Coordinates of C-alpha atoms and ligand atoms in Angstrom, one line a residue:
X1 CA -155.8 -44.9 -17.9
X2 CA -152.7 -43.1 -19.0
X3 CA -151.6 -40.0 -17.2
X4 CA -148.7 -37.6 -17.3
X5 CA -150.1 -35.3 -14.7
X6 CA -149.7 -36.0 -11.0
X7 CA -152.4 -35.2 -8.5
X8 CA -152.0 -34.0 -4.9
X9 CA -155.1 -33.9 -2.7
X10 CA -155.1 -31.7 0.4
X11 CA -157.6 -32.6 3.0
X12 CA -158.2 -31.2 6.4
X13 CA -159.2 -32.5 9.8
X14 CA -160.5 -31.0 13.1
X15 CA -161.2 -27.6 11.8
X16 CA -161.8 -26.2 8.3
X17 CA -159.9 -23.0 9.0
X18 CA -156.4 -24.4 9.4
X19 CA -155.0 -22.7 6.3
X20 CA -155.3 -25.5 3.7
X21 CA -155.3 -22.8 1.0
X22 CA -152.0 -21.3 2.1
X23 CA -150.4 -24.7 2.5
X24 CA -151.6 -25.7 -1.0
X25 CA -150.4 -22.4 -2.5
X26 CA -147.0 -22.6 -0.7
X27 CA -146.4 -26.2 -1.9
X28 CA -147.4 -25.2 -5.4
X29 CA -144.9 -22.3 -5.2
X30 CA -142.1 -24.7 -4.2
X31 CA -143.0 -27.1 -7.0
X32 CA -143.3 -24.2 -9.5
X33 CA -139.9 -22.9 -8.4
X34 CA -138.4 -26.3 -9.4
X35 CA -139.8 -26.0 -12.9
X36 CA -143.0 -28.0 -12.5
X37 CA -146.0 -26.5 -14.2
X38 CA -148.4 -26.5 -11.2
X39 CA -152.0 -25.4 -10.6
X40 CA -154.4 -25.6 -7.7
X41 CA -158.0 -26.3 -7.6
X42 CA -160.5 -25.9 -4.8
X43 CA -163.5 -28.1 -4.3
X44 CA -166.1 -26.6 -2.0
X45 CA -168.7 -28.9 -0.4
X46 CA -171.5 -26.4 -0.1
X47 CA -174.7 -26.4 -2.3
X48 CA -174.4 -22.9 -3.7
X49 CA -173.5 -23.1 -7.4
X50 CA -170.7 -20.6 -6.7
X51 CA -169.9 -18.2 -3.9
X52 CA -171.2 -15.2 -6.0
X53 CA -174.5 -15.0 -4.1
X54 CA -172.9 -15.4 -0.7
X55 CA -172.7 -12.5 1.7
X56 CA -169.1 -11.7 2.5
X57 CA -169.8 -12.2 6.2
X58 CA -170.5 -15.9 5.3
X59 CA -167.5 -16.7 3.2
X60 CA -165.3 -13.7 2.9
X61 CA -164.5 -12.1 -0.4
X62 CA -165.8 -13.5 -3.7
X63 CA -162.8 -13.7 -6.0
X64 CA -163.3 -13.2 -9.8
X65 CA -161.1 -14.9 -12.5
X66 CA -160.4 -13.6 -16.0
X67 CA -163.1 -15.9 -17.4
X68 CA -165.7 -14.3 -15.1
X69 CA -166.0 -17.1 -12.6
X70 CA -167.1 -16.0 -9.1
X71 CA -164.9 -18.2 -6.9
X72 CA -163.6 -18.9 -3.4
X73 CA -161.1 -16.5 -2.0
X74 CA -158.4 -19.3 -1.9
X75 CA -158.1 -18.9 -5.7
X76 CA -156.8 -15.4 -4.9
X77 CA -154.0 -16.9 -2.8
X78 CA -153.2 -19.3 -5.6
X79 CA -152.8 -16.5 -8.2
X80 CA -150.9 -14.2 -5.8
X81 CA -148.4 -17.0 -5.0
X82 CA -148.1 -18.5 -8.5
X83 CA -148.7 -15.5 -10.7
X84 CA -150.7 -17.9 -13.0
X85 CA -154.3 -17.1 -13.8
X86 CA -157.0 -19.5 -12.6
X87 CA -160.4 -20.1 -14.2
X88 CA -163.8 -21.6 -13.5
X89 CA -162.3 -25.1 -13.6
X90 CA -160.2 -24.2 -10.5
X91 CA -163.3 -24.0 -8.3
X92 CA -166.0 -26.5 -8.1
X93 CA -168.9 -26.6 -5.6
X94 CA -171.3 -29.4 -4.7
X95 CA -174.0 -27.2 -6.2
X96 CA -172.3 -27.1 -9.5
X97 CA -171.6 -30.9 -9.5
X98 CA -175.3 -31.6 -8.8
X99 CA -176.5 -29.1 -11.3
X100 CA -174.4 -30.7 -14.0
X101 CA -175.5 -34.3 -13.1
X102 CA -179.2 -33.2 -13.0
X103 CA -178.9 -31.5 -16.4
X104 CA -177.4 -34.7 -17.8
X105 CA -180.2 -36.7 -16.3
X106 CA -182.8 -34.3 -17.9
X107 CA -181.1 -34.8 -21.3
X108 CA -181.4 -38.5 -20.8
X109 CA -177.7 -39.1 -20.8
X110 CA -177.9 -41.8 -18.1
X111 CA -180.0 -44.0 -20.4
X112 CA -182.7 -44.9 -17.9
X113 CA -180.3 -45.7 -15.0
X114 CA -181.1 -44.7 -11.4
X115 CA -178.9 -41.6 -10.8
X116 CA -177.0 -42.0 -7.5
X117 CA -174.2 -40.3 -5.4
X118 CA -172.0 -43.3 -6.2
X119 CA -171.2 -43.5 -9.1
X120 CA -172.8 -40.5 -10.8
X121 CA -171.8 -37.7 -8.4
X122 CA -168.4 -39.2 -7.7
X123 CA -167.8 -39.6 -11.4
X124 CA -168.6 -36.0 -12.0
X125 CA -166.2 -35.0 -9.2
X126 CA -163.5 -37.2 -10.7
X127 CA -164.0 -35.7 -14.1
X128 CA -163.8 -32.1 -12.7
X129 CA -160.6 -33.0 -10.8
X130 CA -159.0 -34.2 -14.0
X131 CA -160.1 -31.4 -16.3
X132 CA -157.0 -29.3 -15.5
X133 CA -154.7 -32.3 -15.7
X134 CA -156.1 -33.4 -19.1
X135 CA -155.6 -29.9 -20.5
X136 CA -151.9 -30.7 -20.9
X137 CA -150.9 -27.4 -19.3
X138 CA -149.8 -28.8 -16.0
X139 CA -147.4 -31.4 -14.6
X140 CA -149.0 -31.3 -11.2
X141 CA -152.5 -30.4 -10.1
X142 CA -153.1 -29.8 -6.4
X143 CA -156.7 -30.2 -5.4
X144 CA -157.8 -28.7 -2.1
X145 CA -160.9 -30.3 -0.6
X146 CA -162.8 -27.7 1.4
X147 CA -164.4 -28.5 4.7
X148 CA -163.4 -31.1 7.3
X149 CA -162.9 -34.8 6.8
X150 CA -165.8 -36.6 8.5
X151 CA -168.5 -34.1 7.6
X152 CA -171.5 -35.5 5.7
X153 CA -171.0 -33.1 2.8
X154 CA -167.4 -34.0 2.3
X155 CA -168.0 -37.7 1.9
X156 CA -168.5 -37.9 -1.9
X157 CA -165.3 -35.9 -2.4
X158 CA -163.3 -38.3 -0.2
X159 CA -164.8 -41.2 -2.0
X160 CA -163.8 -39.7 -5.3
X161 CA -160.2 -39.3 -4.0
X162 CA -160.2 -42.9 -2.9
X163 CA -161.3 -44.1 -6.4
X164 CA -158.9 -41.8 -8.2
X165 CA -155.9 -43.1 -6.1
X166 CA -157.0 -46.5 -7.2
X167 CA -157.5 -45.5 -10.9
X168 CA -154.3 -43.5 -11.2
X169 CA -151.9 -45.4 -9.0
X170 CA -150.2 -44.4 -5.8
X171 CA -147.3 -42.8 -7.6
X172 CA -149.6 -40.5 -9.4
X173 CA -152.0 -39.4 -6.7
X174 CA -151.1 -38.6 -3.1
X175 CA -153.0 -37.3 -0.1
X176 CA -151.8 -34.6 2.3
X177 CA -153.7 -34.3 5.5
X178 CA -153.7 -31.1 7.4
X179 CA -154.4 -31.2 11.1
X180 CA -154.2 -29.2 14.3
X181 CA -151.8 -30.1 17.2
X182 CA -153.3 -28.1 20.0
X183 CA -151.2 -26.9 22.9
X184 CA -152.7 -27.2 26.3
X185 CA -151.1 -24.5 28.3
X186 CA -152.3 -25.9 31.7
X187 CA -150.5 -29.1 31.0
X188 CA -147.7 -27.5 28.9
X189 CA -148.2 -30.2 26.3
X190 CA -148.8 -30.6 22.6
X191 CA -151.6 -33.1 21.9
X192 CA -151.6 -35.6 19.0
X193 CA -155.0 -37.2 19.7
X194 CA -157.1 -35.0 17.4
X195 CA -154.6 -35.8 14.5
X196 CA -154.8 -39.5 15.2
X197 CA -158.5 -39.3 15.1
X198 CA -158.9 -37.3 11.9
X199 CA -156.4 -39.7 10.2
X200 CA -158.5 -42.5 11.4
X201 CA -161.7 -40.9 10.1
X202 CA -160.0 -40.5 6.7
X203 CA -159.0 -44.2 6.8
X204 CA -162.6 -45.2 7.5
X205 CA -163.4 -43.8 4.0
X206 CA -160.5 -45.9 2.6
X207 CA -158.0 -43.1 2.3
X208 CA -154.6 -43.4 3.9
X209 CA -152.8 -40.0 4.3
X210 CA -149.3 -40.0 2.8
X211 CA -148.2 -36.8 4.4
X212 CA -149.3 -35.0 7.6
X213 CA -149.0 -31.2 7.8
X214 CA -149.4 -30.3 11.4
X215 CA -150.5 -26.8 12.3
X216 CA -149.0 -25.9 15.6
X217 CA -148.1 -22.9 17.8
X218 CA -144.9 -24.6 19.1
X219 CA -142.1 -26.6 17.6
X220 CA -142.9 -30.3 17.3
X221 CA -140.3 -32.3 19.2
X222 CA -138.7 -35.4 17.6
X223 CA -140.5 -37.9 19.9
X224 CA -143.8 -36.4 19.0
X225 CA -143.1 -36.6 15.3
X226 CA -142.1 -40.3 15.8
X227 CA -145.3 -41.0 17.7
X228 CA -147.4 -39.3 15.0
X229 CA -145.7 -41.3 12.3
X230 CA -146.2 -44.5 14.0
X231 CA -149.8 -44.0 15.0
X232 CA -150.8 -42.4 11.7
X233 CA -149.0 -44.8 9.4
X234 CA -146.8 -42.3 7.7
X235 CA -143.0 -42.0 7.4
X236 CA -141.3 -39.7 9.9
X237 CA -140.0 -37.5 7.2
X238 CA -143.7 -37.1 6.1
X239 CA -144.7 -35.4 9.4
X240 CA -144.4 -31.8 8.5
X241 CA -144.7 -29.0 11.0
X242 CA -146.6 -25.9 10.0
X243 CA -145.8 -23.4 12.7
X244 CA -147.8 -20.1 13.0
X245 CA -146.1 -17.5 10.8
X246 CA -146.2 -13.7 11.0
X247 CA -147.1 -13.5 7.4
X248 CA -148.6 -16.0 4.9
X249 CA -145.7 -15.1 2.6
X250 CA -143.3 -16.9 5.0
X251 CA -145.1 -20.2 4.6
X252 CA -143.3 -21.4 1.3
X253 CA -139.9 -21.0 3.1
X254 CA -141.2 -22.7 6.2
X255 CA -142.4 -25.6 4.1
X256 CA -139.1 -25.7 2.3
X257 CA -137.2 -26.0 5.6
X258 CA -139.5 -28.9 6.6
X259 CA -138.8 -30.6 3.2
X260 CA -142.5 -30.8 2.2
X261 CA -141.6 -30.4 -1.5
X262 CA -139.0 -33.2 -1.3
X263 CA -141.3 -35.7 0.4
X264 CA -144.1 -34.8 -2.1
X265 CA -141.8 -35.3 -5.2
X266 CA -140.4 -38.5 -3.8
X267 CA -143.9 -39.9 -3.3
X268 CA -144.8 -38.9 -6.8
X269 CA -141.6 -40.4 -8.2
X270 CA -140.5 -37.1 -9.6
X271 CA -137.0 -35.5 -9.5
X272 CA -136.4 -32.9 -6.9
X273 CA -134.1 -30.0 -7.0
X274 CA -133.6 -26.8 -4.9
X275 CA -136.4 -24.4 -5.7
X276 CA -135.4 -21.0 -7.1
X277 CA -137.1 -18.6 -4.7
X278 CA -134.9 -15.6 -5.5
X279 CA -137.7 -13.2 -6.7
X280 CA -140.0 -14.4 -3.8
X281 CA -137.3 -13.7 -1.2
X282 CA -136.5 -10.3 -2.7
X283 CA -140.2 -9.4 -2.2
X284 CA -140.1 -10.8 1.4
X285 CA -137.0 -8.8 2.2
X286 CA -138.7 -5.6 1.0
X287 CA -141.9 -6.5 2.8
X288 CA -140.1 -7.1 6.1
X289 CA -137.7 -4.2 6.0
X290 CA -139.8 -1.1 5.1
X291 CA -138.0 2.2 5.0
X292 CA -141.1 4.2 5.9
X293 CA -144.9 3.8 6.4
X294 CA -148.2 5.2 5.2
X295 CA -151.6 4.9 6.6
X296 CA -154.5 4.2 4.2
X297 CA -158.1 4.3 5.3
X298 CA -160.3 1.4 3.9
X299 CA -163.9 2.6 3.9
X300 CA -166.3 -0.3 3.7
X301 CA -169.2 -1.9 5.4
X302 CA -167.8 -5.4 5.9
X303 CA -164.8 -4.2 7.8
X304 CA -165.4 -6.4 10.8
X305 CA -164.3 -9.4 8.8
X306 CA -160.8 -9.2 7.4
X307 CA -161.5 -11.8 4.7
X308 CA -164.2 -9.6 3.1
X309 CA -161.5 -7.4 1.5
X310 CA -158.8 -10.0 1.2
X311 CA -157.5 -9.1 -2.2
X312 CA -157.4 -5.4 -1.4
X313 CA -155.4 -6.0 1.7
X314 CA -152.9 -8.3 -0.1
X315 CA -152.6 -5.8 -3.0
X316 CA -151.5 -3.2 -0.4
X317 CA -148.8 -5.7 0.9
X318 CA -147.5 -6.1 -2.6
X319 CA -147.6 -2.4 -3.4
X320 CA -146.0 -1.6 0.0
X321 CA -143.1 -3.9 -0.7
X322 CA -142.7 -2.4 -4.1
X323 CA -142.5 1.1 -2.6
X324 CA -140.4 -0.2 0.4
X325 CA -142.9 1.1 2.9
X326 CA -145.3 -0.5 5.4
X327 CA -148.9 0.2 4.5
X328 CA -151.0 0.4 7.6
X329 CA -154.6 -0.2 6.6
X330 CA -157.1 1.5 8.9
X331 CA -160.6 0.2 8.5
X332 CA -163.4 2.7 8.7
X333 CA -166.9 1.5 8.9
X334 CA -168.9 3.4 6.3
X335 CA -172.2 2.9 8.2
X336 CA -170.9 5.1 11.0
X337 CA -169.2 7.8 9.0
X338 CA -171.1 11.1 9.0
X339 CA -170.4 14.7 8.0
X340 CA -169.9 15.4 11.8
X341 CA -167.2 12.8 12.4
X342 CA -165.6 12.6 9.0
X343 CA -162.7 14.9 9.9
X344 CA -161.9 13.0 13.1
X345 CA -161.9 9.6 11.2
X346 CA -160.1 10.7 8.1
X347 CA -157.8 13.8 8.5
X348 CA -154.7 11.9 9.7
X349 CA -154.8 9.5 6.7
X350 CA -152.3 9.5 3.8
X351 CA -154.8 8.0 1.4
X352 CA -158.3 6.6 1.3
X353 CA -159.7 3.7 -0.6
X354 CA -163.5 3.4 -0.9
X355 CA -164.3 -0.3 -1.2
X356 CA -166.6 -2.3 -3.5
X357 CA -170.0 -3.3 -2.2
X358 CA -173.7 -3.9 -2.9
X359 CA -176.9 -2.4 -1.6
X360 CA -177.8 0.8 0.3
X361 CA -176.3 0.2 3.7
X362 CA -173.3 2.5 4.4
X363 CA -173.4 4.3 1.1
X364 CA -173.9 7.8 2.6
X365 CA -170.8 7.2 4.7
X366 CA -168.9 6.3 1.6
X367 CA -170.1 9.5 -0.2
X368 CA -169.1 11.5 2.8
X369 CA -165.6 10.0 2.8
X370 CA -165.2 10.9 -0.9
X371 CA -166.3 14.5 -0.2
X372 CA -163.8 14.8 2.6
X373 CA -160.8 13.5 0.7
X374 CA -161.7 15.4 -2.5
X375 CA -161.9 18.7 -0.5
X376 CA -158.7 18.0 1.4
X377 CA -156.7 16.7 -1.5
X378 CA -156.0 13.3 0.1
X379 CA -155.1 10.6 -2.4
X380 CA -158.2 8.6 -3.3
X381 CA -158.8 5.2 -5.0
X382 CA -162.4 4.2 -5.5
X383 CA -163.0 0.6 -6.5
X384 CA -166.3 -0.4 -8.2
X385 CA -169.0 0.9 -5.8
X386 CA -166.2 3.2 -4.5
X387 CA -165.9 4.7 -8.0
X388 CA -169.7 5.0 -8.3
X389 CA -169.8 6.8 -5.0
X390 CA -167.1 9.3 -6.3
X391 CA -169.3 10.0 -9.3
X392 CA -172.4 10.5 -7.1
X393 CA -170.5 12.8 -4.7
X394 CA -169.1 14.9 -7.5
X395 CA -172.6 15.2 -9.1
X396 CA -174.2 16.2 -5.8
X397 CA -171.6 18.5 -4.4
X398 CA -169.8 20.0 -7.4
X399 CA -172.5 19.9 -10.1
X400 CA -175.2 20.7 -7.6
X401 CA -177.4 17.8 -8.8
X402 CA -179.1 17.4 -5.4
X403 CA -180.1 13.7 -4.7
X404 CA -178.0 12.4 -7.6
X405 CA -177.7 8.6 -7.0
X406 CA -177.3 5.2 -8.4
X407 CA -180.6 3.5 -9.4
X408 CA -179.4 0.6 -7.2
X409 CA -180.0 2.7 -4.2
X410 CA -182.8 5.0 -5.4
X411 CA -184.8 3.9 -8.5
X412 CA -186.7 7.1 -8.6
X413 CA -183.7 9.5 -8.4
X414 CA -184.0 12.5 -10.7
X415 CA -180.3 12.3 -11.5
X416 CA -179.4 8.6 -12.1
X417 CA -175.7 9.2 -12.7
X418 CA -175.1 5.5 -12.1
X419 CA -177.6 3.3 -13.8
X420 CA -178.4 -0.2 -14.8
X421 CA -177.0 -1.3 -18.1
X422 CA -179.7 -1.8 -20.8
X423 CA -178.6 -5.5 -21.1
X424 CA -179.2 -6.0 -17.3
X425 CA -182.8 -4.7 -17.2
X426 CA -184.5 -7.9 -18.0
X427 CA -182.3 -10.1 -15.8
X428 CA -184.1 -11.6 -12.8
X429 CA -181.6 -14.3 -11.7
X430 CA -179.0 -13.0 -9.3
X431 CA -176.3 -15.7 -9.7
X432 CA -173.6 -15.3 -12.3
X433 CA -175.5 -12.5 -14.2
X434 CA -173.4 -9.4 -13.5
X435 CA -170.8 -7.9 -15.9
X436 CA -168.1 -10.4 -14.9
X437 CA -164.5 -11.2 -15.7
X438 CA -161.8 -9.5 -17.9
X439 CA -162.9 -6.7 -20.2
X440 CA -160.9 -4.4 -22.4
X441 CA -160.3 -0.9 -21.3
X442 CA -158.7 1.9 -23.4
X443 CA -157.0 4.7 -21.7
X444 CA -157.0 8.3 -22.6
X445 CA -153.6 10.0 -23.4
X446 CA -152.2 12.2 -20.7
X447 CA -154.4 10.6 -17.9
X448 CA -153.0 9.4 -14.6
X449 CA -153.9 5.8 -15.5
X450 CA -152.2 5.9 -18.8
X451 CA -149.0 6.9 -17.0
X452 CA -149.5 4.4 -14.2
X453 CA -150.0 1.4 -16.5
X454 CA -147.5 2.7 -19.1
X455 CA -150.0 1.6 -21.8
X456 CA -153.1 2.6 -23.7
X457 CA -155.0 -0.6 -23.4
X458 CA -155.5 -2.9 -20.4
X459 CA -157.7 -5.7 -19.4
X460 CA -159.2 -5.7 -16.0
X461 CA -161.7 -7.9 -14.1
X462 CA -165.3 -6.8 -13.4
X463 CA -168.1 -7.7 -11.0
X464 CA -171.0 -5.3 -11.1
X465 CA -174.4 -4.6 -12.6
X466 CA -174.5 -0.8 -12.6
X467 CA -172.5 1.7 -14.7
X468 CA -171.6 5.3 -15.2
X469 CA -174.5 6.8 -17.0
X470 CA -173.1 8.4 -20.2
X471 CA -176.1 10.8 -20.4
X472 CA -174.3 12.8 -17.7
X473 CA -170.8 12.5 -19.1
X474 CA -170.4 15.9 -20.7
X475 CA -171.9 17.7 -17.7
X476 CA -169.6 15.8 -15.3
X477 CA -166.5 16.3 -17.5
X478 CA -167.2 20.0 -17.9
X479 CA -167.2 20.4 -14.1
X480 CA -163.7 18.8 -13.8
X481 CA -164.1 15.1 -13.3
X482 CA -162.7 13.3 -16.4
X483 CA -163.6 9.9 -17.8
X484 CA -160.2 8.4 -18.7
X485 CA -160.9 4.8 -19.5
X486 CA -163.5 3.2 -21.7
X487 CA -164.6 -0.2 -22.9
X488 CA -164.0 0.1 -26.7
X489 CA -167.0 -2.0 -27.7
X490 CA -169.7 -0.5 -25.5
X491 CA -168.3 2.9 -24.7
X492 CA -168.9 2.3 -21.0
X493 CA -166.9 4.5 -18.7
X494 CA -164.4 2.4 -16.7
X495 CA -162.3 5.1 -15.0
X496 CA -162.8 8.6 -13.7
X497 CA -160.1 11.0 -12.5
X498 CA -160.0 14.6 -11.1
X499 CA -156.9 16.1 -12.7
X500 CA -156.8 19.1 -10.3
X501 CA -156.6 16.8 -7.3
X502 CA -153.3 15.4 -5.8
X503 CA -154.3 11.8 -6.9
X504 CA -158.0 10.9 -7.4
X505 CA -158.8 7.8 -9.4
X506 CA -162.0 5.7 -9.5
X507 CA -162.2 2.4 -11.3
X508 CA -165.3 0.5 -12.2
X509 CA -163.3 -2.7 -12.2
X510 CA -161.3 -4.6 -9.5
X511 CA -157.6 -4.1 -9.9
X512 CA -157.0 -6.0 -6.6
X513 CA -157.8 -9.4 -8.2
X514 CA -154.8 -9.1 -10.5
X515 CA -152.1 -8.1 -7.9
X516 CA -149.6 -10.8 -7.3
X517 CA -146.2 -11.1 -5.5
X518 CA -144.4 -11.2 -8.8
X519 CA -146.6 -8.5 -10.4
X520 CA -147.9 -5.9 -7.8
X521 CA -150.8 -4.1 -9.4
X522 CA -149.6 -0.7 -10.9
X523 CA -152.6 1.2 -9.6
X524 CA -152.0 0.1 -6.0
X525 CA -148.3 0.8 -6.4
X526 CA -149.1 4.3 -7.7
X527 CA -151.7 4.9 -5.1
X528 CA -149.3 4.0 -2.2
X529 CA -146.7 6.2 -3.9
X530 CA -149.2 9.1 -4.0
X531 CA -150.0 8.5 -0.3
X532 CA -146.2 8.6 0.4
X533 CA -145.8 11.9 -1.5
X534 CA -148.8 13.3 0.1
X535 CA -147.5 12.5 3.6
X536 CA -144.1 14.1 2.7
X537 CA -145.8 17.2 1.3
X538 CA -148.0 17.5 4.4
X539 CA -145.0 17.3 6.6
X540 CA -143.1 19.9 4.7
X541 CA -146.2 22.2 4.8
X542 CA -146.6 21.8 8.5
X543 CA -142.9 22.4 9.0
X544 CA -142.9 25.6 6.9
X545 CA -146.0 26.7 8.9
X546 CA -144.0 26.3 12.1
Ligands
LIG601 N1 -173.3 -2.6 -6.5 C1 -172.5 -2.1 -7.5 C2 -173.0 -2.7 -8.9 O1 -173.5 -3.7 -8.9 C3 -171.0 -2.2 -7.4 C4 -170.6 -3.6 -7.3 C5 -169.2 -3.8 -6.7 O2 -168.7 -2.9 -6.0 N2 -168.5 -4.9 -7.0 O3 -172.7 -2.1 -9.9

């Protein structure tokens, strides 16, 4: 087999939430910053075909790519770090692997053979791992294997890694193993045993780790590194410490200090140079030295779990750095927001974002939040369901269409201002059937969004089933809320604004998916700026009142 592409596998021991995604993204950043075309792929050992049908409480946010794949949130980190779009090929689950093997079996492609985990499932995994490499677009493919080494469901993946190392040769495929070095405070000691054990578990499957990345709260002393190297059969320089960082954006520099990129490139027989992290460090500098701060309310129903709104929170970090301010995000649970307590929860905020979501729970709270910020001129950004709630609020409270609603929440509503698209009406399968991925959007001259984007045409990613109902468009526009973005083919409304308000924008798409360190999303940048202006204006108003 010939190959120009090099493969790096990232596996994890002890616990699955050690931050493999961030380590993979940081390594990719360092390799990219040395001129290597690098991409990252995530293999997830669960049986769902994709995470699209998973509740955010289960697995955090579902991240959507340009090609409409509903994927693991780690792909968001990959894009934010690398500024290179990912696709369906970058996320594969066990469900998808089995689905594809079973479809081949039904088509008779296995010519009467018994279909088995080895070789058929493992062959399918190997093929999926190499799709990105074979595209010719990348010098290096990093494959992150989800879950924990030793789990039953991870076994076929580890076996595929073992075979690929054999097929491709040791110089072309290496294994990084991420483990935890716990600190026992009673004994005042760092413990290496769990690492030794997970390396051993990996070896039982025939895979020797080349590099250890050790997650730790304290510096690893020299003798401990030596011990790990000796017991785990790796070189001392290949024992890399991953110490807890105050921000994930520090991790590339921490890995650089540890020489992770150098060891990796040496093992792969590739030249190594000093990575150019100028732009990255400029961002970090701005992020860490803010000149002011704003407080934005995030109104959602999954706020207990930070990962549910991962891309939104990261987009605020990018936009904050761009504005040189710290963005404090204050979560407000929409389920417990009522007309009685809205002022108490919202009046001190400099901006409010109403989050995406599905289903009825918490929507009245979201509508109440929109009412409050609209009436008090507080900058507002509504995303997907948040935009739909803005349309409903306006219809109810300004147009006087009592009980206006989305047919998602009330099928019988007299005023279905948000309704199911015609093309969605006969769809019964829930998985992968929404309006997904990048769609064109044309912007109206003179609108806020046209100014924000500095363009008349953009492409943004979608993930929803319901739409602004054009039957109500004239009525809504006459009352003062304007539709300022449209899909040119379908005429579907993508954006609404209220020109008389300080800054009020609702978007049917998800701008947060496209915000990266190198390219903070213009809508988030403008929203944070509006919040900053609002804060200044508020201050000057209260000063003149004194
Ligand atoms: N539930 C809404 C719809 O399907 C909004 C989805 C979302 O916010 N992503 O249209």
